[in-house]
PDB file of C-alpha atoms in Angstrom:
ATOM      1  CA  MET A1379      86.616  76.879 148.999  1.00 66.00           C
ATOM      2  CA  THR A1380      85.868  77.015 145.523  1.00 83.00           C
ATOM      3  CA  MET A1381      83.294  75.067 143.270  1.00 87.00           C
ATOM      4  CA  GLN A1382      86.645  73.306 141.164  1.00 88.00           C
ATOM      5  CA  VAL A1383      88.071  72.448 144.415  1.00 90.00           C
ATOM      6  CA  GLU A1384      85.202  71.020 146.150  1.00 92.00           C
ATOM      7  CA  ASN A1385      84.480  69.271 142.785  1.00 93.00           C
ATOM      8  CA  MET A1386      87.815  67.761 143.202  1.00 90.00           C
ATOM      9  CA  THR A1387      87.851  67.169 146.922  1.00 93.00           C
ATOM     10  CA  ARG A1388      84.437  64.619 146.372  1.00 93.00           C
ATOM     11  CA  ARG A1389      86.515  62.857 143.163  1.00 92.00           C
ATOM     12  CA  LEU A1390      89.968  62.391 145.297  1.00 92.00           C
ATOM     13  CA  ILE A1391      87.641  61.177 148.799  1.00 93.00           C
ATOM     14  CA  ARG A1392      87.231  57.818 146.402  1.00 93.00           C
ATOM     15  CA  VAL A1393      90.799  56.947 147.284  1.00 93.00           C
ATOM     16  CA  PHE A1394      92.244  59.575 150.027  1.00 91.00           C
ATOM     17  CA  ALA A1395      90.888  60.310 153.101  1.00 94.00           C
ATOM     18  CA  PRO A1396      89.202  63.326 153.267  1.00 94.00           C
ATOM     19  CA  GLU A1397      91.661  65.650 154.783  1.00 94.00           C
ATOM     20  CA  GLN A1398      94.285  64.247 152.450  1.00 94.00           C
ATOM     21  CA  ALA A1399      91.823  64.514 149.579  1.00 92.00           C
ATOM     22  CA  THR A1400      90.728  68.362 150.531  1.00 94.00           C
ATOM     23  CA  VAL A1401      94.768  69.315 150.882  1.00 94.00           C
ATOM     24  CA  LEU A1402      95.617  67.367 147.367  1.00 93.00           C
ATOM     25  CA  ALA A1403      92.305  69.225 145.256  1.00 93.00           C
ATOM     26  CA  GLU A1404      93.739  72.591 147.019  1.00 93.00           C
ATOM     27  CA  THR A1405      97.393  71.977 145.823  1.00 91.00           C
ATOM     28  CA  ILE A1406      96.104  71.091 142.701  1.00 90.00           C
ATOM     29  CA  HIS A1407      93.948  74.174 142.262  1.00 89.00           C
ATOM     30  CA  ASP A1408      96.753  76.385 143.643  1.00 87.00           C
ATOM     31  CA  ALA A1409      99.358  74.857 141.354  1.00 85.00           C
ATOM     32  CA  TYR A1410      96.793  75.198 138.329  1.00 82.00           C
ATOM     33  CA  ALA A1411      95.909  78.897 139.339  1.00 78.00           C
ATOM     34  CA  ASP A1412      99.548  79.901 138.930  1.00 74.00           C
ATOM     35  CA  LEU A1413      99.989  78.436 135.208  1.00 77.00           C
ATOM     36  CA  VAL A1414     100.115  80.682 132.494  1.00 65.00           C
ATOM     37  CA  LYS A1415      96.444  80.515 130.494  1.00 74.00           C
ATOM     38  CA  THR A1416      96.442  80.125 127.101  1.00 76.00           C
ATOM     39  CA  SER A1417      94.044  83.379 126.520  1.00 80.00           C
ATOM     40  CA  ASP A1418      97.095  85.426 128.154  1.00 77.00           C
ATOM     41  CA  PHE A1419      99.963  83.527 125.807  1.00 78.00           C
ATOM     42  CA  ASN A1420      97.335  83.827 122.709  1.00 85.00           C
ATOM     43  CA  GLU A1421      96.861  87.402 123.373  1.00 87.00           C
ATOM     44  CA  LEU A1422     100.770  87.531 123.644  1.00 86.00           C
ATOM     45  CA  LYS A1423     101.296  85.701 120.017  1.00 86.00           C
ATOM     46  CA  GLU A1424      98.454  88.004 118.374  1.00 91.00           C
ATOM     47  CA  ILE A1425     100.320  91.337 120.245  1.00 92.00           C
ATOM     48  CA  VAL A1426     103.848  89.855 118.329  1.00 93.00           C
ATOM     49  CA  ARG A1427     101.812  89.133 115.479  1.00 93.00           C
ATOM     50  CA  ASN A1428     100.641  92.864 115.544  1.00 94.00           C
ATOM     51  CA  LEU A1429     104.166  93.774 116.035  1.00 92.00           C
ATOM     52  CA  ALA A1430     105.438  92.215 112.741  1.00 94.00           C
ATOM     53  CA  GLN A1431     102.799  93.308 110.879  1.00 95.00           C
ATOM     54  CA  ALA A1432     103.731  96.675 111.984  1.00 94.00           C
ATOM     55  CA  GLN A1433     107.592  96.186 111.328  1.00 92.00           C
ATOM     56  CA  THR A1434     106.540  95.004 107.621  1.00 94.00           C
ATOM     57  CA  ARG A1435     104.952  98.271 106.961  1.00 95.00           C
ATOM     58  CA  THR A1436     107.594 100.177 108.756  1.00 95.00           C
ATOM     59  CA  GLU A1437     110.241  98.255 106.216  1.00 94.00           C
ATOM     60  CA  SER A1438     107.766  98.809 103.364  1.00 95.00           C
ATOM     61  CA  ARG A1439     107.445 102.790 104.263  1.00 94.00           C
ATOM     62  CA  MET A1440     111.409 102.591 104.695  1.00 93.00           C
ATOM     63  CA  ASN A1441     111.763 101.231 101.321  1.00 95.00           C
ATOM     64  CA  GLU A1442     109.221 103.908 100.010  1.00 94.00           C
ATOM     65  CA  LEU A1443     111.239 106.400 102.100  1.00 94.00           C
ATOM     66  CA  ALA A1444     114.695 105.222 100.764  1.00 94.00           C
ATOM     67  CA  GLU A1445     113.341 105.835  97.351  1.00 94.00           C
ATOM     68  CA  ALA A1446     111.901 109.172  97.784  1.00 94.00           C
ATOM     69  CA  GLN A1447     115.401 109.992  98.905  1.00 92.00           C
ATOM     70  CA  THR A1448     116.912 108.726  95.481  1.00 92.00           C
ATOM     71  CA  ARG A1449     114.243 110.917  93.799  1.00 92.00           C
ATOM     72  CA  THR A1450     114.716 113.766  95.868  1.00 90.00           C
ATOM     73  CA  GLU A1451     118.524 113.286  95.094  1.00 87.00           C
ATOM     74  CA  SER A1452     117.946 113.651  91.130  1.00 88.00           C
ATOM     75  CA  ARG A1453     115.580 116.462  91.581  1.00 83.00           C
ATOM     76  CA  MET A1454     118.380 118.309  93.931  1.00 77.00           C
ATOM     77  CA  GLU A1455     121.079 117.993  90.462  1.00 80.00           C
ATOM     78  CA  GLU A1456     118.261 119.210  88.333  1.00 79.00           C
ATOM     79  CA  LEU A1457     117.160 122.108  90.174  1.00 67.00           C
ATOM     80  CA  ALA A1458     120.422 123.302  90.959  1.00 72.00           C
ATOM     81  CA  GLU A1459     119.752 126.438  89.180  1.00 77.00           C
ATOM     82  CA  ALA A1460     117.012 127.152  91.546  1.00 82.00           C
ATOM     83  CA  GLN A1461     118.484 127.859  94.833  1.00 87.00           C
ATOM     84  CA  THR A1462     115.861 129.086  96.647  1.00 86.00           C
ATOM     85  CA  ARG A1463     113.321 126.789  95.644  1.00 80.00           C
ATOM     86  CA  THR A1464     116.064 123.361  96.457  1.00 84.00           C
ATOM     87  CA  GLU A1465     117.013 125.197 100.092  1.00 89.00           C
ATOM     88  CA  LEU A1466     113.154 124.739 101.071  1.00 89.00           C
ATOM     89  CA  ARG A1467     112.414 121.421  99.751  1.00 85.00           C
ATOM     90  CA  VAL A1468     116.196 120.473 101.410  1.00 91.00           C
ATOM     91  CA  GLU A1469     114.419 121.709 104.362  1.00 93.00           C
ATOM     92  CA  GLU A1470     111.189 120.139 103.997  1.00 92.00           C
ATOM     93  CA  LEU A1471     112.761 116.701 103.805  1.00 93.00           C
ATOM     94  CA  ALA A1472     115.465 117.042 106.524  1.00 94.00           C
ATOM     95  CA  GLN A1473     112.110 117.808 108.830  1.00 94.00           C
ATOM     96  CA  GLU A1474     110.909 114.304 107.171  1.00 92.00           C
ATOM     97  CA  GLN A1475     113.879 112.982 107.898  1.00 94.00           C
ATOM     98  CA  ARG A1476     113.998 113.730 111.786  1.00 94.00           C
ATOM     99  CA  THR A1477     110.124 112.955 111.979  1.00 94.00           C
ATOM    100  CA  PHE A1478     111.777 109.379 110.661  1.00 92.00           C
ATOM    101  CA  ALA A1479     114.128 109.244 112.830  1.00 94.00           C
ATOM    102  CA  LYS A1480     112.331 109.943 115.488  1.00 94.00           C
ATOM    103  CA  GLU A1481     109.980 107.514 114.924  1.00 92.00           C
ATOM    104  CA  GLN A1482     112.213 104.643 114.148  1.00 94.00           C
ATOM    105  CA  ARG A1483     113.583 105.313 117.905  1.00 94.00           C
ATOM    106  CA  THR A1484     110.125 104.835 119.197  1.00 94.00           C
ATOM    107  CA  PHE A1485     109.908 101.627 117.161  1.00 92.00           C
ATOM    108  CA  ALA A1486     113.459 100.886 118.557  1.00 94.00           C
ATOM    109  CA  GLN A1487     112.040 101.309 122.252  1.00 95.00           C
ATOM    110  CA  GLU A1488     108.770  99.548 121.631  1.00 93.00           C
ATOM    111  CA  LEU A1489     110.855  96.703 120.152  1.00 93.00           C
ATOM    112  CA  GLN A1490     113.149  96.617 122.995  1.00 95.00           C
ATOM    113  CA  THR A1491     110.011  96.338 125.563  1.00 94.00           C
ATOM    114  CA  LEU A1492     108.640  93.912 123.471  1.00 92.00           C
ATOM    115  CA  ALA A1493     111.678  91.381 123.477  1.00 95.00           C
ATOM    116  CA  GLN A1494     111.832  92.185 127.657  1.00 95.00           C
ATOM    117  CA  ALA A1495     108.191  90.769 127.951  1.00 93.00           C
ATOM    118  CA  GLN A1496     109.275  87.643 125.698  1.00 93.00           C
ATOM    119  CA  ARG A1497     112.153  87.305 128.152  1.00 94.00           C
ATOM    120  CA  GLU A1498     109.754  87.614 131.297  1.00 93.00           C
ATOM    121  CA  LEU A1499     107.178  85.038 129.839  1.00 93.00           C
ATOM    122  CA  THR A1500     109.853  82.464 128.619  1.00 95.00           C
ATOM    123  CA  ASP A1501     111.342  82.899 132.388  1.00 93.00           C
ATOM    124  CA  ALA A1502     107.686  82.417 134.083  1.00 94.00           C
ATOM    125  CA  GLN A1503     106.789  79.339 131.464  1.00 94.00           C
ATOM    126  CA  LYS A1504     110.480  78.081 132.839  1.00 95.00           C
ATOM    127  CA  ASP A1505     109.101  78.522 136.452  1.00 94.00           C
ATOM    128  CA  THR A1506     105.943  77.230 135.734  1.00 93.00           C
ATOM    129  CA  ASP A1507     107.194  74.025 134.407  1.00 94.00           C
ATOM    130  CA  THR A1508     109.621  73.641 137.179  1.00 95.00           C
ATOM    131  CA  ARG A1509     107.066  74.227 139.996  1.00 94.00           C
ATOM    132  CA  LEU A1510     104.664  71.642 138.271  1.00 93.00           C
ATOM    133  CA  GLY A1511     107.490  68.964 137.929  1.00 94.00           C
ATOM    134  CA  LYS A1512     108.175  69.723 141.525  1.00 94.00           C
ATOM    135  CA  LEU A1513     103.874  69.151 142.337  1.00 94.00           C
ATOM    136  CA  ILE A1514     103.840  65.818 139.918  1.00 94.00           C
ATOM    137  CA  ASP A1515     106.864  64.492 142.135  1.00 93.00           C
ATOM    138  CA  VAL A1516     104.561  65.525 145.337  1.00 94.00           C
ATOM    139  CA  VAL A1517     101.233  64.174 143.516  1.00 95.00           C
ATOM    140  CA  THR A1518     103.825  61.018 143.076  1.00 93.00           C
ATOM    141  CA  ASN A1519     105.068  60.622 146.382  1.00 94.00           C
ATOM    142  CA  LEU A1520     101.834  60.827 148.401  1.00 90.00           C
ATOM    143  CA  ALA A1521     100.260  58.403 146.206  1.00 91.00           C
ATOM    144  CA  GLN A1522     102.987  56.083 146.575  1.00 91.00           C
ATOM    145  CA  GLU A1523     102.636  56.763 150.360  1.00 90.00           C
ATOM    146  CA  VAL A1524      99.001  56.202 150.466  1.00 92.00           C
ATOM    147  CA  GLY A1525      98.770  52.866 148.462  1.00 90.00           C
ATOM    148  CA  GLY A1526     101.679  51.774 151.329  1.00 90.00           C
ATOM    149  CA  LEU A1527      99.515  53.544 153.923  1.00 89.00           C
ATOM    150  CA  SER A1528      96.729  50.701 152.559  1.00 90.00           C
ATOM    151  CA  ARG A1529      98.689  47.781 152.069  1.00 90.00           C
ATOM    152  CA  SER A1530      99.866  48.289 155.531  1.00 91.00           C
ATOM    153  CA  ALA A1531      96.168  48.590 156.973  1.00 92.00           C
ATOM    154  CA  SER A1532      95.102  45.579 154.545  1.00 92.00           C
ATOM    155  CA  TYR A1533      97.304  43.673 156.520  1.00 91.00           C
ATOM    156  CA  ALA A1534      97.107  44.695 160.038  1.00 92.00           C
ATOM    157  CA  LEU A1535      93.269  44.026 159.495  1.00 90.00           C
ATOM    158  CA  GLU A1536      93.896  40.190 158.261  1.00 90.00           C
ATOM    159  CA  ASN A1537      96.301  39.379 160.623  1.00 93.00           C
ATOM    160  CA  GLU A1538      93.919  40.806 163.553  1.00 90.00           C
ATOM    161  CA  ALA A1539      90.993  38.379 161.630  1.00 89.00           C
ATOM    162  CA  TYR A1540      93.368  35.257 161.886  1.00 89.00           C
ATOM    163  CA  ARG A1541      93.867  36.316 165.730  1.00 91.00           C
ATOM    164  CA  GLN A1542      90.231  36.627 166.396  1.00 92.00           C
ATOM    165  CA  LEU A1543      88.373  33.898 164.095  1.00 90.00           C
ATOM    166  CA  PRO A1544      89.095  31.262 166.531  1.00 91.00           C
ATOM    167  CA  ALA A1545      87.677  32.870 169.589  1.00 92.00           C
ATOM    168  CA  TYR A1546      84.965  33.813 167.557  1.00 91.00           C
ATOM    169  CA  LEU A1547      83.994  30.734 165.716  1.00 88.00           C
ATOM    170  CA  GLU A1548      84.117  28.458 169.177  1.00 91.00           C
ATOM    171  CA  ALA A1549      82.234  31.374 170.616  1.00 93.00           C
ATOM    172  CA  ASN A1550      79.736  31.969 168.149  1.00 93.00           C
ATOM    173  CA  HIS A1551      79.265  28.944 166.345  1.00 91.00           C
ATOM    174  CA  GLY A1552      80.824  26.215 168.842  1.00 91.00           C
ATOM    175  CA  ILE A1553      83.738  25.617 166.200  1.00 89.00           C
ATOM    176  CA  VAL A1554      87.178  24.878 167.815  1.00 87.00           C
ATOM    177  CA  LEU A1555      90.267  25.210 165.664  1.00 77.00           C
TER     178      LEU A1555
END
C-alpha cells in the first residue's frame, strides 16, 4: 500500500469500517492515478505552442519565398538575353521549390500527427470524465449505504437497551419499572 493510500485510509477509518476505508482509499487512489496529469497537459500545451510558433515561422518563410518567386519572375524577363544564366537560375529555383515542397509535406504530416494526438487526448479526457463521474456515484452511494447502516445499528442498540434496562435496574439498583 502506498503512503498516499495509507494516509487516506487513516482519514477514512474515522467514518468507515477499516475494510471499507481501505477499499475506498484504494479506489480513490486508482481513479486519480488514471487521470491526465497537469504536467502532461501542460507539456502538450507547450508542444502545441511550439508548433504554432513553427507554423508562424513557416508562413513567414512562405511569404518570403513568394516574394522571392515574384522577384525571380521579374528577373527572368530582364535576363531573357542571357539564356545560359537564366537556365542555371531556373534550375536553382526548381531545386529550392522541391525542397520547400518536401518541407511542406513534412509539416503537413506533423500537423496530422498533432491533430491525431489532440483527438486522442480529447477522447482520453472524455473517458476520464466519465470514469470520474461513475466513481463519484459509487462514493455517494457508499456514503448513503454507510449512513443507513449506522442508523440501523443505532436503532438496534437503542431497542436492545430499552429491552434490557428494566432487568438491569432491578438486578443492580433494586428499581422496578
